[in-house]
PDB file of C-alpha atoms in Angstrom:
ATOM      1  CA  MET A   1       0.014   0.330  -0.006  1.00  0.00           C
ATOM      2  CA  ILE A   2       1.397   3.330  -0.710  1.00  0.00           C
ATOM      3  CA  LYS A   3       0.586   6.158   1.602  1.00  0.00           C
ATOM      4  CA  LYS A   4       0.297   9.652   0.017  1.00  0.00           C
ATOM      5  CA  CYS A   5       2.611  12.481   2.206  1.00  0.00           C
ATOM      6  CA  ALA A   6       2.274  16.135   1.878  1.00  0.00           C
ATOM      7  CA  PRO A   7       5.665  17.682   0.108  1.00  0.00           C
ATOM      8  CA  GLY A   8       6.351  19.872   2.950  1.00  0.00           C
ATOM      9  CA  LEU A   9       6.572  16.159   5.306  1.00  0.00           C
ATOM     10  CA  ILE A  10       8.500  14.763   2.122  1.00  0.00           C
ATOM     11  CA  LEU A  11      11.272  17.647   2.777  1.00  0.00           C
ATOM     12  CA  GLY A  12      11.376  17.277   6.381  1.00  0.00           C
ATOM     13  CA  ARG A  13      12.023  14.067   6.466  1.00  0.00           C
ATOM     14  CA  PHE A  14      14.931  14.255   3.856  1.00  0.00           C
ATOM     15  CA  LEU A  15      16.085  17.044   5.717  1.00  0.00           C
ATOM     16  CA  MET A  16      16.138  15.060   8.961  1.00  0.00           C
ATOM     17  CA  LYS A  17      17.611  12.066   7.306  1.00  0.00           C
ATOM     18  CA  GLU A  18      20.750  13.846   5.864  1.00  0.00           C
ATOM     19  CA  ILE A  19      21.343  15.146   9.187  1.00  0.00           C
ATOM     20  CA  GLN A  20      21.728  12.251  10.881  1.00  0.00           C
ATOM     21  CA  ASN A  21      23.623  11.079   7.997  1.00  0.00           C
ATOM     22  CA  LYS A  22      25.959  14.091   9.160  1.00  0.00           C
ATOM     23  CA  GLN A  23      26.184  13.610  12.381  1.00  0.00           C
ATOM     24  CA  ASN A  24      26.791   9.673  11.802  1.00  0.00           C
ATOM     25  CA  ILE A  25      29.964  10.812   9.400  1.00  0.00           C
ATOM     26  CA  ALA A  26      30.920  12.980  12.048  1.00  0.00           C
ATOM     27  CA  LEU A  27      30.696  10.301  14.861  1.00  0.00           C
ATOM     28  CA  LEU A  28      32.879   8.249  12.481  1.00  0.00           C
ATOM     29  CA  LEU A  29      35.192  11.067  11.807  1.00  0.00           C
ATOM     30  CA  GLY A  30      35.916  11.442  15.997  1.00  0.00           C
ATOM     31  CA  LEU A  31      36.298   7.862  16.416  1.00  0.00           C
ATOM     32  CA  PHE A  32      38.848   7.327  13.865  1.00  0.00           C
ATOM     33  CA  PHE A  33      40.879  10.290  15.189  1.00  0.00           C
ATOM     34  CA  THR A  34      40.403   9.628  18.552  1.00  0.00           C
ATOM     35  CA  LEU A  35      41.746   5.690  17.620  1.00  0.00           C
ATOM     36  CA  ALA A  36      44.428   7.739  15.398  1.00  0.00           C
ATOM     37  CA  LEU A  37      45.481   9.786  18.764  1.00  0.00           C
ATOM     38  CA  PHE A  38      45.484   6.869  20.567  1.00  0.00           C
ATOM     39  CA  VAL A  39      48.243   4.410  18.552  1.00  0.00           C
ATOM     40  CA  GLY A  40      49.944   7.939  18.128  1.00  0.00           C
ATOM     41  CA  SER A  41      50.654   8.096  21.506  1.00  0.00           C
ATOM     42  CA  PHE A  42      51.077   4.484  22.515  1.00  0.00           C
ATOM     43  CA  LEU A  43      53.977   4.361  19.542  1.00  0.00           C
ATOM     44  CA  VAL A  44      55.367   7.511  21.402  1.00  0.00           C
ATOM     45  CA  VAL A  45      55.245   6.291  24.461  1.00  0.00           C
ATOM     46  CA  SER A  46      56.761   2.707  23.300  1.00  0.00           C
ATOM     47  CA  GLY A  47      59.602   4.931  21.527  1.00  0.00           C
ATOM     48  CA  VAL A  48      60.564   6.355  24.371  1.00  0.00           C
ATOM     49  CA  GLN A  49      60.440   3.357  26.170  1.00  0.00           C
ATOM     50  CA  ALA A  50      62.948   1.690  23.785  1.00  0.00           C
ATOM     51  CA  ASP A  51      64.732   4.903  24.501  1.00  0.00           C
ATOM     52  CA  ILE A  52      65.010   3.985  28.202  1.00  0.00           C
ATOM     53  CA  LYS A  53      65.991   0.802  27.940  1.00  0.00           C
ATOM     54  CA  TYR A  54      69.708   0.101  27.801  1.00  0.00           C
ATOM     55  CA  THR A  55      71.400  -2.937  26.812  1.00  0.00           C
ATOM     56  CA  SER A  56      74.952  -4.192  27.683  1.00  0.00           C
ATOM     57  CA  SER A  57      76.608  -2.792  24.030  1.00  0.00           C
ATOM     58  CA  ASN A  58      75.216   0.577  24.793  1.00  0.00           C
ATOM     59  CA  LEU A  59      76.620   0.422  28.012  1.00  0.00           C
ATOM     60  CA  LEU A  60      79.802  -0.921  26.777  1.00  0.00           C
ATOM     61  CA  LYS A  61      79.670   2.268  24.447  1.00  0.00           C
ATOM     62  CA  THR A  62      79.319   4.761  27.450  1.00  0.00           C
ATOM     63  CA  ILE A  63      82.054   3.041  29.200  1.00  0.00           C
ATOM     64  CA  ASN A  64      84.648   2.986  26.538  1.00  0.00           C
ATOM     65  CA  SER A  65      83.557   6.850  25.799  1.00  0.00           C
ATOM     66  CA  THR A  66      84.246   7.380  29.681  1.00  0.00           C
ATOM     67  CA  ARG A  67      87.914   5.683  29.456  1.00  0.00           C
ATOM     68  CA  SER A  68      88.741   7.330  26.023  1.00  0.00           C
ATOM     69  CA  GLN A  69      88.048  11.029  27.744  1.00  0.00           C
ATOM     70  CA  TYR A  70      90.735   9.884  30.054  1.00  0.00           C
ATOM     71  CA  GLY A  71      92.834   8.555  27.342  1.00  0.00           C
ATOM     72  CA  LEU A  72      92.696   5.220  28.254  1.00  0.00           C
ATOM     73  CA  SER A  73      92.183   1.809  25.633  1.00  0.00           C
ATOM     74  CA  LYS A  74      88.646   0.500  25.132  1.00  0.00           C
ATOM     75  CA  LEU A  75      87.537  -2.283  26.790  1.00  0.00           C
ATOM     76  CA  GLN A  76      87.128  -5.513  24.591  1.00  0.00           C
ATOM     77  CA  LEU A  77      84.758  -8.274  24.967  1.00  0.00           C
ATOM     78  CA  ASN A  78      85.814 -11.345  26.367  1.00  0.00           C
ATOM     79  CA  PRO A  79      83.850 -14.544  25.914  1.00  0.00           C
ATOM     80  CA  GLN A  80      85.022 -16.101  29.151  1.00  0.00           C
ATOM     81  CA  LEU A  81      84.555 -12.860  31.192  1.00  0.00           C
ATOM     82  CA  GLN A  82      80.915 -12.694  29.398  1.00  0.00           C
ATOM     83  CA  GLN A  83      80.427 -16.465  30.472  1.00  0.00           C
ATOM     84  CA  VAL A  84      81.419 -14.810  33.911  1.00  0.00           C
ATOM     85  CA  ALA A  85      78.823 -12.138  34.063  1.00  0.00           C
ATOM     86  CA  GLN A  86      76.237 -14.573  33.038  1.00  0.00           C
ATOM     87  CA  ASP A  87      77.081 -16.784  36.028  1.00  0.00           C
ATOM     88  CA  ARG A  88      77.285 -14.253  38.245  1.00  0.00           C
ATOM     89  CA  ALA A  89      73.794 -12.534  37.306  1.00  0.00           C
ATOM     90  CA  GLU A  90      72.378 -15.975  37.739  1.00  0.00           C
ATOM     91  CA  VAL A  91      73.309 -16.518  41.316  1.00  0.00           C
ATOM     92  CA  ILE A  92      72.212 -13.389  42.166  1.00  0.00           C
ATOM     93  CA  THR A  93      68.916 -14.177  40.595  1.00  0.00           C
ATOM     94  CA  LYS A  94      68.700 -17.168  42.461  1.00  0.00           C
ATOM     95  CA  GLU A  95      69.987 -16.862  46.036  1.00  0.00           C
ATOM     96  CA  GLN A  96      68.238 -13.311  45.988  1.00  0.00           C
ATOM     97  CA  ARG A  97      71.646 -11.670  47.091  1.00  0.00           C
ATOM     98  CA  PHE A  98      72.881  -8.339  45.440  1.00  0.00           C
ATOM     99  CA  SER A  99      76.372  -9.290  46.827  1.00  0.00           C
ATOM    100  CA  HIS A 100      79.764  -9.866  45.196  1.00  0.00           C
ATOM    101  CA  THR A 101      79.699 -13.006  47.677  1.00  0.00           C
ATOM    102  CA  THR A 102      77.713 -16.154  46.761  1.00  0.00           C
ATOM    103  CA  ILE A 103      76.204 -17.991  49.878  1.00  0.00           C
ATOM    104  CA  ASP A 104      78.674 -20.732  49.878  1.00  0.00           C
ATOM    105  CA  ASN A 105      81.124 -18.152  49.967  1.00  0.00           C
ATOM    106  CA  ARG A 106      82.425 -17.846  46.143  1.00  0.00           C
ATOM    107  CA  THR A 107      84.130 -14.877  45.176  1.00  0.00           C
ATOM    108  CA  LEU A 108      84.891 -13.409  41.806  1.00  0.00           C
ATOM    109  CA  GLN A 109      88.008 -15.151  41.712  1.00  0.00           C
ATOM    110  CA  ASP A 110      86.496 -18.280  41.958  1.00  0.00           C
ATOM    111  CA  PHE A 111      83.999 -17.543  38.807  1.00  0.00           C
ATOM    112  CA  LEU A 112      87.098 -16.386  36.604  1.00  0.00           C
ATOM    113  CA  ILE A 113      88.746 -19.400  37.422  1.00  0.00           C
ATOM    114  CA  ALA A 114      85.690 -21.718  36.725  1.00  0.00           C
ATOM    115  CA  ALA A 115      85.619 -19.619  33.678  1.00  0.00           C
ATOM    116  CA  ASP A 116      89.267 -20.603  32.941  1.00  0.00           C
ATOM    117  CA  TYR A 117      90.437 -17.237  32.200  1.00  0.00           C
ATOM    118  CA  ASN A 118      94.205 -16.877  33.397  1.00  0.00           C
ATOM    119  CA  TYR A 119      94.367 -13.523  34.887  1.00  0.00           C
ATOM    120  CA  GLN A 120      96.263 -10.629  36.797  1.00  0.00           C
ATOM    121  CA  ARG A 121      93.755  -9.001  37.913  1.00  0.00           C
ATOM    122  CA  GLY A 122      90.000  -8.563  38.065  1.00  0.00           C
ATOM    123  CA  GLY A 123      86.914  -6.445  39.280  1.00  0.00           C
ATOM    124  CA  GLU A 124      83.591  -6.275  39.072  1.00  0.00           C
ATOM    125  CA  ASN A 125      80.576  -3.732  39.242  1.00  0.00           C
ATOM    126  CA  LEU A 126      76.807  -4.451  40.148  1.00  0.00           C
ATOM    127  CA  GLY A 127      74.087  -2.101  39.448  1.00  0.00           C
ATOM    128  CA  LEU A 128      69.871  -3.024  40.704  1.00  0.00           C
ATOM    129  CA  ASP A 129      67.217  -1.272  39.124  1.00  0.00           C
ATOM    130  CA  PHE A 130      68.224   1.671  37.700  1.00  0.00           C
ATOM    131  CA  ILE A 131      66.202   2.720  34.540  1.00  0.00           C
ATOM    132  CA  LEU A 132      68.654   4.685  32.943  1.00  0.00           C
ATOM    133  CA  SER A 133      72.281   3.796  31.730  1.00  0.00           C
ATOM    134  CA  GLU A 134      73.268   7.772  32.516  1.00  0.00           C
ATOM    135  CA  ASP A 135      71.930   7.363  35.845  1.00  0.00           C
ATOM    136  CA  LEU A 136      73.993   4.355  36.346  1.00  0.00           C
ATOM    137  CA  MET A 137      76.990   5.655  35.188  1.00  0.00           C
ATOM    138  CA  THR A 138      76.662   8.593  36.585  1.00  0.00           C
ATOM    139  CA  ALA A 139      76.510   6.683  40.506  1.00  0.00           C
ATOM    140  CA  TRP A 140      79.572   4.156  39.273  1.00  0.00           C
ATOM    141  CA  LEU A 141      81.117   7.345  38.963  1.00  0.00           C
ATOM    142  CA  GLN A 142      80.963   9.147  41.971  1.00  0.00           C
ATOM    143  CA  SER A 143      81.457   5.785  43.805  1.00  0.00           C
ATOM    144  CA  PRO A 144      85.744   5.757  44.343  1.00  0.00           C
ATOM    145  CA  GLY A 145      85.375   1.787  43.782  1.00  0.00           C
ATOM    146  CA  HIS A 146      83.499   1.570  40.841  1.00  0.00           C
ATOM    147  CA  LYS A 147      85.333   4.549  39.231  1.00  0.00           C
ATOM    148  CA  SER A 148      88.503   2.777  40.013  1.00  0.00           C
ATOM    149  CA  ASN A 149      87.422  -0.261  38.195  1.00  0.00           C
ATOM    150  CA  ILE A 150      86.245   1.693  35.137  1.00  0.00           C
ATOM    151  CA  LEU A 151      89.776   4.031  34.550  1.00  0.00           C
ATOM    152  CA  THR A 152      91.735   1.108  35.742  1.00  0.00           C
ATOM    153  CA  PRO A 153      94.339   1.287  32.669  1.00  0.00           C
ATOM    154  CA  GLU A 154      95.428  -2.040  32.602  1.00  0.00           C
ATOM    155  CA  TYR A 155      91.675  -3.587  32.278  1.00  0.00           C
ATOM    156  CA  THR A 156      91.738  -4.466  28.457  1.00  0.00           C
ATOM    157  CA  ASP A 157      88.504  -7.493  28.925  1.00  0.00           C
ATOM    158  CA  THR A 158      85.213  -7.182  29.716  1.00  0.00           C
ATOM    159  CA  GLY A 159      81.909  -9.093  30.016  1.00  0.00           C
ATOM    160  CA  ILE A 160      78.316  -7.233  30.271  1.00  0.00           C
ATOM    161  CA  VAL A 161      75.219  -8.469  31.509  1.00  0.00           C
ATOM    162  CA  VAL A 162      71.883  -6.365  31.407  1.00  0.00           C
ATOM    163  CA  GLN A 163      69.011  -8.300  32.479  1.00  0.00           C
ATOM    164  CA  ASP A 164      65.758  -8.183  33.712  1.00  0.00           C
ATOM    165  CA  ILE A 165      65.085 -10.444  36.752  1.00  0.00           C
ATOM    166  CA  GLU A 166      62.715 -10.994  39.559  1.00  0.00           C
ATOM    167  CA  TYR A 167      63.921  -9.660  43.180  1.00  0.00           C
ATOM    168  CA  HIS A 168      62.364  -9.478  45.981  1.00  0.00           C
ATOM    169  CA  GLY A 169      58.946  -9.589  44.398  1.00  0.00           C
ATOM    170  CA  GLN A 170      59.437  -7.189  41.924  1.00  0.00           C
ATOM    171  CA  THR A 171      61.043  -6.979  38.247  1.00  0.00           C
ATOM    172  CA  THR A 172      64.149  -5.260  37.965  1.00  0.00           C
ATOM    173  CA  THR A 173      67.101  -4.159  35.615  1.00  0.00           C
ATOM    174  CA  LEU A 174      70.424  -5.889  36.524  1.00  0.00           C
ATOM    175  CA  VAL A 175      73.577  -5.097  35.405  1.00  0.00           C
ATOM    176  CA  VAL A 176      76.944  -7.013  36.201  1.00  0.00           C
ATOM    177  CA  HIS A 177      80.011  -5.690  34.443  1.00  0.00           C
ATOM    178  CA  ILE A 178      83.291  -7.782  34.792  1.00  0.00           C
ATOM    179  CA  PHE A 179      86.430  -6.256  34.173  1.00  0.00           C
ATOM    180  CA  GLY A 180      89.849  -8.126  33.347  1.00  0.00           C
ATOM    181  CA  GLN A 181      93.823  -8.125  32.832  1.00  0.00           C
ATOM    182  CA  SER A 182      94.900 -11.234  31.684  1.00  0.00           C
ATOM    183  CA  ALA A 183      97.779 -12.753  32.731  1.00  0.00           C
ATOM    184  CA  THR A 184     100.919 -13.920  30.758  1.00  0.00           C
ATOM    185  CA  LYS A 185     101.635 -16.702  32.969  1.00  0.00           C
ATOM    186  CA  LYS A 186     100.091 -19.651  32.913  1.00  0.00           C
ATOM    187  CA  GLN A 187      99.318 -19.767  36.763  1.00  0.00           C
ATOM    188  CA  PRO A 188      96.786 -17.256  37.998  1.00  0.00           C
ATOM    189  CA  SER A 189      97.983 -14.057  40.247  1.00  0.00           C
ATOM    190  CA  LEU A 190      95.785 -13.305  43.113  1.00  0.00           C
ATOM    191  CA  GLN A 191      97.149  -9.800  43.496  1.00  0.00           C
ATOM    192  CA  SER A 192      95.235  -6.585  42.759  1.00  0.00           C
ATOM    193  CA  LEU A 193      91.559  -8.340  42.530  1.00  0.00           C
ATOM    194  CA  THR A 194      89.073  -5.966  43.228  1.00  0.00           C
ATOM    195  CA  ASP A 195      85.429  -5.323  42.975  1.00  0.00           C
ATOM    196  CA  SER A 196      82.829  -3.240  44.126  1.00  0.00           C
ATOM    197  CA  SER A 197      79.149  -2.979  44.220  1.00  0.00           C
ATOM    198  CA  ILE A 198      76.421  -0.268  44.139  1.00  0.00           C
ATOM    199  CA  PHE A 199      72.878  -0.078  45.787  1.00  0.00           C
ATOM    200  CA  HIS A 200      70.483   1.912  44.357  1.00  0.00           C
ATOM    201  CA  TYR A 201      66.548   1.008  44.788  1.00  0.00           C
ATOM    202  CA  SER A 202      63.515   2.995  44.045  1.00  0.00           C
ATOM    203  CA  LEU A 203      61.387   3.691  46.431  1.00  0.00           C
ATOM    204  CA  ASP A 204      58.700   1.317  45.513  1.00  0.00           C
ATOM    205  CA  LEU A 205      61.028  -1.737  45.992  1.00  0.00           C
ATOM    206  CA  ILE A 206      62.008  -0.074  49.365  1.00  0.00           C
ATOM    207  CA  LYS A 207      58.881  -0.417  50.381  1.00  0.00           C
ATOM    208  CA  LYS A 208      58.167  -3.962  49.297  1.00  0.00           C
ATOM    209  CA  LEU A 209      61.659  -5.001  51.148  1.00  0.00           C
ATOM    210  CA  THR A 210      61.503  -5.867  54.877  1.00  0.00           C
ATOM    211  CA  LEU A 211      63.959  -3.660  57.349  1.00  0.00           C
ATOM    212  CA  ALA A 212      65.669  -7.164  57.673  1.00  0.00           C
ATOM    213  CA  ASP A 213      66.140  -7.318  54.409  1.00  0.00           C
ATOM    214  CA  ILE A 214      67.608  -3.584  53.989  1.00  0.00           C
ATOM    215  CA  ILE A 215      69.579  -3.954  56.951  1.00  0.00           C
ATOM    216  CA  ALA A 216      71.279  -7.231  55.566  1.00  0.00           C
ATOM    217  CA  THR A 217      71.568  -5.382  52.273  1.00  0.00           C
ATOM    218  CA  ILE A 218      74.003  -2.828  54.263  1.00  0.00           C
ATOM    219  CA  LEU A 219      75.861  -5.154  55.775  1.00  0.00           C
ATOM    220  CA  GLN A 220      76.883  -7.104  52.982  1.00  0.00           C
ATOM    221  CA  SER A 221      78.085  -3.806  51.449  1.00  0.00           C
ATOM    222  CA  VAL A 222      80.492  -3.194  54.005  1.00  0.00           C
TER     223      VAL A 222
END
């Protein structure tokens, strides 16, 4: 059945339909631009996070750049010291103990010998919970022990591990940096074996740690 409508009514319905279509288009455009803004913001944030997250390679570049400023030769990655750094990171993670000694009293010397690295001297820098490599380097250079390791002229070899770990219920970044000077003779010399560590906790991590954990950490650094 065909219903007869007045011309004015037909024109009114047409205009209402056009207005509704324009409103739908405006709504779709609004949703499109909102989605584009969200995706763009996500990419920017992801890019910032990628810039913030440092690796062992760019940390080594920063360290070698610092050594160059003092007229020192660049450190070269050594497979044996790289294995030592990895082993140390695994032990720290497993034992949940941020220290230069293990629960069974093994030290850097024991790890160097186990890796069959014939050393004249060795050193170890540790870092925990640093987001920016610049902050880590600043802290190391403000610490006499760490700065000594970084700027020791005799060191030629190195191994570095930067890895995310679970530490006392928190996800954080652990840095293990091993320094070495190989010996010319077969039997390793036990002289001048040095190490030092940095303790750097965010406020959130401090809140999660018990008072006993903090005291134990301080005592381990003495």
